[in-house]
Coordinates of C-alpha atoms (C1' of nucleotides) in Angstrom, one line a residue:
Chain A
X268 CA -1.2 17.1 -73.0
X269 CA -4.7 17.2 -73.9
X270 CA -6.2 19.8 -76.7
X271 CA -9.7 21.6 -76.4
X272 CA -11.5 23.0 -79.3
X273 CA -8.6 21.8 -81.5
X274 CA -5.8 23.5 -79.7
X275 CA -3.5 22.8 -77.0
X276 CA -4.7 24.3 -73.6
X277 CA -1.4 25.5 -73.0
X278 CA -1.4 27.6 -76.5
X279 CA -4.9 29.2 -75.3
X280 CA -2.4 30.4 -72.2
X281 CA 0.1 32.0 -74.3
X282 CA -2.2 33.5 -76.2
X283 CA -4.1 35.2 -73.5
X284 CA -0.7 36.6 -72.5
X285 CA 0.0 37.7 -75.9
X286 CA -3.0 39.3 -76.5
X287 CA -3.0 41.1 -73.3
X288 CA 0.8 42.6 -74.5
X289 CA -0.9 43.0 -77.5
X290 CA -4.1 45.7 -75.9
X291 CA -1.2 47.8 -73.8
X292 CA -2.9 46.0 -70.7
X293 CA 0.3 44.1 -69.9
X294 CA 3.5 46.2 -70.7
X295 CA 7.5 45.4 -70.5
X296 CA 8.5 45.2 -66.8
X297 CA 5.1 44.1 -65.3
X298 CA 4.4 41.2 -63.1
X299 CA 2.7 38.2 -65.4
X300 CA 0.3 37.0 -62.7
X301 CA 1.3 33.6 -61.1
X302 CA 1.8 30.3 -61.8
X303 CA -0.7 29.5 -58.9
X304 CA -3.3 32.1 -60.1
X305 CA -3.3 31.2 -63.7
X306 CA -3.8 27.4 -62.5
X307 CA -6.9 29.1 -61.1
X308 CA -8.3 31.2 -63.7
X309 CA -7.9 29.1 -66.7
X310 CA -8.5 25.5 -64.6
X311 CA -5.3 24.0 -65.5
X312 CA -2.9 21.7 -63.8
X313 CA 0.7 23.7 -62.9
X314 CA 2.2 21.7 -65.7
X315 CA 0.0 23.4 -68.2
X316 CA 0.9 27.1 -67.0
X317 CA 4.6 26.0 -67.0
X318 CA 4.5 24.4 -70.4
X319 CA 3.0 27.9 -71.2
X320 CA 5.1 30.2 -69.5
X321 CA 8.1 28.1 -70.2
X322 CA 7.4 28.8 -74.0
X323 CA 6.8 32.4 -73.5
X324 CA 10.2 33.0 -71.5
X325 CA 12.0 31.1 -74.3
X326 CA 10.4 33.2 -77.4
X327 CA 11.7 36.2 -74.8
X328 CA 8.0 37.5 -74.4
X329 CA 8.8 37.2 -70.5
X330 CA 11.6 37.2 -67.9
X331 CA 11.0 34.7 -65.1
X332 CA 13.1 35.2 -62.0
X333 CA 13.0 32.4 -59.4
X334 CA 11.9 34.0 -55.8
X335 CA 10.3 37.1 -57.7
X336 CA 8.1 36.1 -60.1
X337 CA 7.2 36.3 -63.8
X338 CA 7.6 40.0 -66.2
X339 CA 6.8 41.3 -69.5
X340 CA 10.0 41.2 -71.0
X341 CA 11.7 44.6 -71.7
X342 CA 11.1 44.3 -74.9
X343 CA 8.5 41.8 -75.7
X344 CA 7.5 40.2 -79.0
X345 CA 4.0 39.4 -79.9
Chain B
X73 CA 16.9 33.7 -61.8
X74 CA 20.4 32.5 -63.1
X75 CA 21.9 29.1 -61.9
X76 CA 26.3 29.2 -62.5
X77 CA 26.9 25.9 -64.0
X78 CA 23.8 24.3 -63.3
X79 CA 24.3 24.7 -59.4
X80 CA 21.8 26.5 -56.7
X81 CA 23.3 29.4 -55.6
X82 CA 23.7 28.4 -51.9
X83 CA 26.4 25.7 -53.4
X84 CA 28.1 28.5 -54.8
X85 CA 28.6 30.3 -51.3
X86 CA 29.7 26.9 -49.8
X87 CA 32.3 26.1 -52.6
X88 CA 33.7 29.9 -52.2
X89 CA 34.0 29.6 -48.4
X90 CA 35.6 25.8 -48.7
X91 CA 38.4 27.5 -51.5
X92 CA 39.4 30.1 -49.1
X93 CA 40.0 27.6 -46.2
X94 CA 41.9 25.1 -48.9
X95 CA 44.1 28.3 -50.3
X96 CA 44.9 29.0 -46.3
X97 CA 42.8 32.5 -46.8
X98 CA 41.1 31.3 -44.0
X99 CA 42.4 29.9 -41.5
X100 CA 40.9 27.6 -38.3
X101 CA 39.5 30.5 -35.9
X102 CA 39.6 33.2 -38.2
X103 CA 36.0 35.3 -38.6
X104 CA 33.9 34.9 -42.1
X105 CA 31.9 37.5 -43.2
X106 CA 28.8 38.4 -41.8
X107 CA 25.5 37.3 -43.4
X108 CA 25.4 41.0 -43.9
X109 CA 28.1 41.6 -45.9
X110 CA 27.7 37.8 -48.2
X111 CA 24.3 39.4 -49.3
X112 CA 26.1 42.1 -51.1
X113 CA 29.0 40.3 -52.0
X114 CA 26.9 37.5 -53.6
X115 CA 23.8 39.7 -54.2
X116 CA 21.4 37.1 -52.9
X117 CA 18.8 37.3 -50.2
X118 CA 19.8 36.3 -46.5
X119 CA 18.1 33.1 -46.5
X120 CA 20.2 31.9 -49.2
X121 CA 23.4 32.9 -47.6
X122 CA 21.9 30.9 -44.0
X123 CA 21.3 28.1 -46.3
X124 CA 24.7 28.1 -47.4
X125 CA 26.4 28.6 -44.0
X126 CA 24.1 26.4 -41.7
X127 CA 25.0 23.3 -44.7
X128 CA 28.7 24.3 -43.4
X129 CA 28.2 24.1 -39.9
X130 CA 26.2 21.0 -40.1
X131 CA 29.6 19.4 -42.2
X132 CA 31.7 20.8 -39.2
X133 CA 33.4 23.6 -41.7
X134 CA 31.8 26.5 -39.7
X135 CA 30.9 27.0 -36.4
X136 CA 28.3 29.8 -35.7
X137 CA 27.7 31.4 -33.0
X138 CA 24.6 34.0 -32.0
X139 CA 25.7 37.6 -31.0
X140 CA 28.8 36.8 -32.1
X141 CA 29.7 36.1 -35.7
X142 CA 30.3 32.8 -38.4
X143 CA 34.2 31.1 -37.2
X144 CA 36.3 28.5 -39.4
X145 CA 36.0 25.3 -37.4
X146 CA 39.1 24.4 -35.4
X147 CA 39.6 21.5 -37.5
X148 CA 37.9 22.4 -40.8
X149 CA 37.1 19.9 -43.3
X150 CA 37.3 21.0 -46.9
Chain C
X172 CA 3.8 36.3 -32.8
X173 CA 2.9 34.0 -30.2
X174 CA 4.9 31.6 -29.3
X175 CA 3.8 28.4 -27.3
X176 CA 5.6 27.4 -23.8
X177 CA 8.5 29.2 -24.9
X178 CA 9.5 27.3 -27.6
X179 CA 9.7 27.9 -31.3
X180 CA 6.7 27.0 -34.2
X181 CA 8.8 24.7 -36.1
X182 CA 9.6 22.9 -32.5
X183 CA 5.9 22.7 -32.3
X184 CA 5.2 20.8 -35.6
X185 CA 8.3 18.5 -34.9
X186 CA 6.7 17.4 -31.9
X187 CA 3.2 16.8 -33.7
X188 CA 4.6 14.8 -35.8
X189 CA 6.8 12.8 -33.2
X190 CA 3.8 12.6 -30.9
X191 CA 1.8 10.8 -33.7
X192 CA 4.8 8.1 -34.3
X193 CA 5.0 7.8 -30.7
X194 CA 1.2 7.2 -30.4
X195 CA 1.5 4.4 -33.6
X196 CA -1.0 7.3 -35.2
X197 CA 2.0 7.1 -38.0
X198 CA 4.0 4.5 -38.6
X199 CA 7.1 3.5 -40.6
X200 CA 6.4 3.8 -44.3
X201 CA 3.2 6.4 -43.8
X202 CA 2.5 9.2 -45.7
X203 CA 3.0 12.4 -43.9
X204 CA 0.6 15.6 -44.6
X205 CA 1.9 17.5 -47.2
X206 CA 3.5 20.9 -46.7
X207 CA 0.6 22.4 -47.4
X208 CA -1.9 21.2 -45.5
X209 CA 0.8 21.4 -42.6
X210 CA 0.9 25.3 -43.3
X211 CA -3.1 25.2 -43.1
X212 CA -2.7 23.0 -40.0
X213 CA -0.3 24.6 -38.1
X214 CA -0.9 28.2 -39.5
X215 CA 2.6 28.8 -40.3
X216 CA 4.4 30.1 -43.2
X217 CA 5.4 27.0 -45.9
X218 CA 9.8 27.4 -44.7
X219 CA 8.4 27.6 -41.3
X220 CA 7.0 23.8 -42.0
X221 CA 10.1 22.9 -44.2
X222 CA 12.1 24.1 -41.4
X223 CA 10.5 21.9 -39.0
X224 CA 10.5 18.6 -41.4
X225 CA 13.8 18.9 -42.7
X226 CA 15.1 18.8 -38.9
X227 CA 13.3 15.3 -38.5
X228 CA 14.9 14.6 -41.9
X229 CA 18.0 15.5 -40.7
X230 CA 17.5 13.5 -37.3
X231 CA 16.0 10.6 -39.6
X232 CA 12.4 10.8 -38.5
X233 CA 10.7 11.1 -41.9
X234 CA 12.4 10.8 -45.3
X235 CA 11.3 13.3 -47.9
X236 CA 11.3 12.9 -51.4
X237 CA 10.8 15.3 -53.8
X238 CA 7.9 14.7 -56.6
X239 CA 6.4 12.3 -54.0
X240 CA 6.2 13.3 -50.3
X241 CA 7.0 12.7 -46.9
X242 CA 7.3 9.6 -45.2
X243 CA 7.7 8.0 -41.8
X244 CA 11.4 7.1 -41.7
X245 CA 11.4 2.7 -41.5
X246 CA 13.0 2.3 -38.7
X247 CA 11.6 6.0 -36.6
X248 CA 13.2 7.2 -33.8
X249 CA 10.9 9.4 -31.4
Chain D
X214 CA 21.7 54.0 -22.3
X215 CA 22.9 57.4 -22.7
X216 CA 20.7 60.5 -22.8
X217 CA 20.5 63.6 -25.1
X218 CA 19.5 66.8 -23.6
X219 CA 18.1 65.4 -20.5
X220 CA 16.2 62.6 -22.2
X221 CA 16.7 58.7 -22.9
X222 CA 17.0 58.2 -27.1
X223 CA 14.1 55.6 -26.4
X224 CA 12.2 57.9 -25.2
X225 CA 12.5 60.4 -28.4
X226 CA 11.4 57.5 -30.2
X227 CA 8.5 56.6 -28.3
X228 CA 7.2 60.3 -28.0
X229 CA 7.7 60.2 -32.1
X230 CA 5.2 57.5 -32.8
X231 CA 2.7 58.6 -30.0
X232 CA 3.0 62.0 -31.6
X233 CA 2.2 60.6 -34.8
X234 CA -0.7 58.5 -33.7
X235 CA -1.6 61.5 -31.8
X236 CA -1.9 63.4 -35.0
X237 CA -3.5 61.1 -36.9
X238 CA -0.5 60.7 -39.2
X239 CA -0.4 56.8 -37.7
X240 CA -4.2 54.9 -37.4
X241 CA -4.6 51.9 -35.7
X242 CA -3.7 48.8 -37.8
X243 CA -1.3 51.1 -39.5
X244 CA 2.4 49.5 -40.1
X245 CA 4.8 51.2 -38.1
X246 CA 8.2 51.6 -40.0
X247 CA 10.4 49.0 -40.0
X248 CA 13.4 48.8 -36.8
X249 CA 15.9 49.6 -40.0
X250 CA 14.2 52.3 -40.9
X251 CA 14.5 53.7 -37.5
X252 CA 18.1 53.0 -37.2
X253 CA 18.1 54.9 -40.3
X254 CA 16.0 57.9 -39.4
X255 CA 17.0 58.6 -35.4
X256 CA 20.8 57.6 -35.6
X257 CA 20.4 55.0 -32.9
X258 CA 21.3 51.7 -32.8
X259 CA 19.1 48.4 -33.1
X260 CA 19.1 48.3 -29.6
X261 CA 17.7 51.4 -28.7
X262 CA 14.7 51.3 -31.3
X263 CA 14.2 47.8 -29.7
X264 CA 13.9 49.2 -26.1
X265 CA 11.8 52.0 -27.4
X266 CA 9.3 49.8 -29.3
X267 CA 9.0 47.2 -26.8
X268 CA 8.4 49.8 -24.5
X269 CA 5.8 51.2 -26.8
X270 CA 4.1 47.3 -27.2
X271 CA 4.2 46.8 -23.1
X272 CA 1.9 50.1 -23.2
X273 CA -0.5 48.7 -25.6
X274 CA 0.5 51.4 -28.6
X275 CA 1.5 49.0 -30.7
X276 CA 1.8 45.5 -31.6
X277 CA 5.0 43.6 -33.0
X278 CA 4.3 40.5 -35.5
X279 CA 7.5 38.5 -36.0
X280 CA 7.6 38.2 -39.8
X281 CA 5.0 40.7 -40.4
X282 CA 6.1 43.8 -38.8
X283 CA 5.0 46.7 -36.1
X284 CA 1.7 47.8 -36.0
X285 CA -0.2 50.3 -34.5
X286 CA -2.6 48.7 -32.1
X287 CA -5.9 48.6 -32.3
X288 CA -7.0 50.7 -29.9
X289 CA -4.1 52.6 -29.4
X290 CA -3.5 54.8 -26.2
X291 CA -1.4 57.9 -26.6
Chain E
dG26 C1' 25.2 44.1 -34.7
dT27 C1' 25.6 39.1 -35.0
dG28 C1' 23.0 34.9 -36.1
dG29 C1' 17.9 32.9 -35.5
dT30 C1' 13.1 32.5 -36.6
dC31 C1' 9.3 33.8 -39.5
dT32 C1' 6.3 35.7 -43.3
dA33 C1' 4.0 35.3 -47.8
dG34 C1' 4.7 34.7 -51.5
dA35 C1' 7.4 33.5 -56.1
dC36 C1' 9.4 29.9 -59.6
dC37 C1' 12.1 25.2 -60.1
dA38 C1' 12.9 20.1 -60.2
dC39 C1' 10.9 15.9 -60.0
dG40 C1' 7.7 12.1 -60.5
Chain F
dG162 C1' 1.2 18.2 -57.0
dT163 C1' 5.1 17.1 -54.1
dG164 C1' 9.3 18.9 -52.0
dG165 C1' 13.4 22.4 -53.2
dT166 C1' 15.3 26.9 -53.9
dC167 C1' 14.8 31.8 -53.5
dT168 C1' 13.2 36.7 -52.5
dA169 C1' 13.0 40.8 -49.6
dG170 C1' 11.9 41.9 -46.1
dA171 C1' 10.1 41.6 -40.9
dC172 C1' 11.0 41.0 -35.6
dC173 C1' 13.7 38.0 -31.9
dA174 C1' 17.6 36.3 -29.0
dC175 C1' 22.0 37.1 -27.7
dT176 C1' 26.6 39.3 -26.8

DNA sequence: GTGGTCTAGACCACG
DNA sequence: GTGGTCTAGACCACT
């Protein structure tokens, strides 16, 4: 894992997600865009967004269900 | 999604099917379930019950027949 | 949906596939497209494509290995 | 095929979704609800939505996509 | 009214 | 960055 700027790329993807909780943009329940799409906008490998997402869904920011995708946790930290 | 002791859910619909041929709840012949009715009884999608019931038939557990419904195998392995 | 001379899309790609051993286009050992470039290919949906190779798995055409890829089986039938 | 007050059930389905195209209510490239749905909503069985929406798709009204889903055609006749 | 094929995605396990 | 599992449906083939 490579950083950028000092900090892990992966960190600048949980804290997008964060920050997007954070503005009322993204609220419990909603669909976290995908692993694919996030691979796109922030020009990552799919490791990167899992390490990411991985970290978010263990802090319990989000709920990832296999076959359905990834969800602002009902009641997400920040 | 939510894997019971670290095994894919399809495994779990194979192992249930296999107990109730060893405990002689089903018997060589006898009708299993619909696809239909495994979906609610195991609350997963129809492909994941097909995935389960095909891996039977291709042991020689099931046999399955179009139009007509899932059968115990004559001789069923278990 | 169109199906070709009666037959089913996966039977289509199983063919391709077999038609390209048979031809010496692939031989034992090769790398075999990737799903994904078979669902570009073929214009089918990604389980369509897994349908199709994991039947020449299954009849021990191709070996596929997760992380890696798929693989003309050493000794091919056709 | 039994009929209702001197009609075929088909043929209460099929004067349905011409009606609807008819009024506008249905526009070409529209999806057509799903056979379940009309199951559902006419009290028939699969069969009989199948004869009436295959009758419908011979006619050129609409146009069935395996996977996908009924549409109305593109330039549908009433 | 069953099982079969197919879609258009999603996330997971592995290398 | 592959193949594996899974979703929530759709229509198809058959009895």
């Amino acid at each position: 894992m490579k950083k950028k700027n000092g900090i892990f790329k992966y960190e600048r993807i949980e804290r997008d997600i964060k920050d997007r909780i954070g503005k009322g943009e993204l609220r419990p329940g909603d669909l976290v865009k995908s692993e694919a799409e996030m691979v796109q906008q922030f020009q990552v490998s799919k490791m990167t967004v899992k390490t990411a997402m991985n970290r978010l869904a263990d802090e319990g920011v989000v709920v990832r269900i296999q076959g359905k995708g990834t969800f602002v946790a009902p009641c997400a930290k920040r």
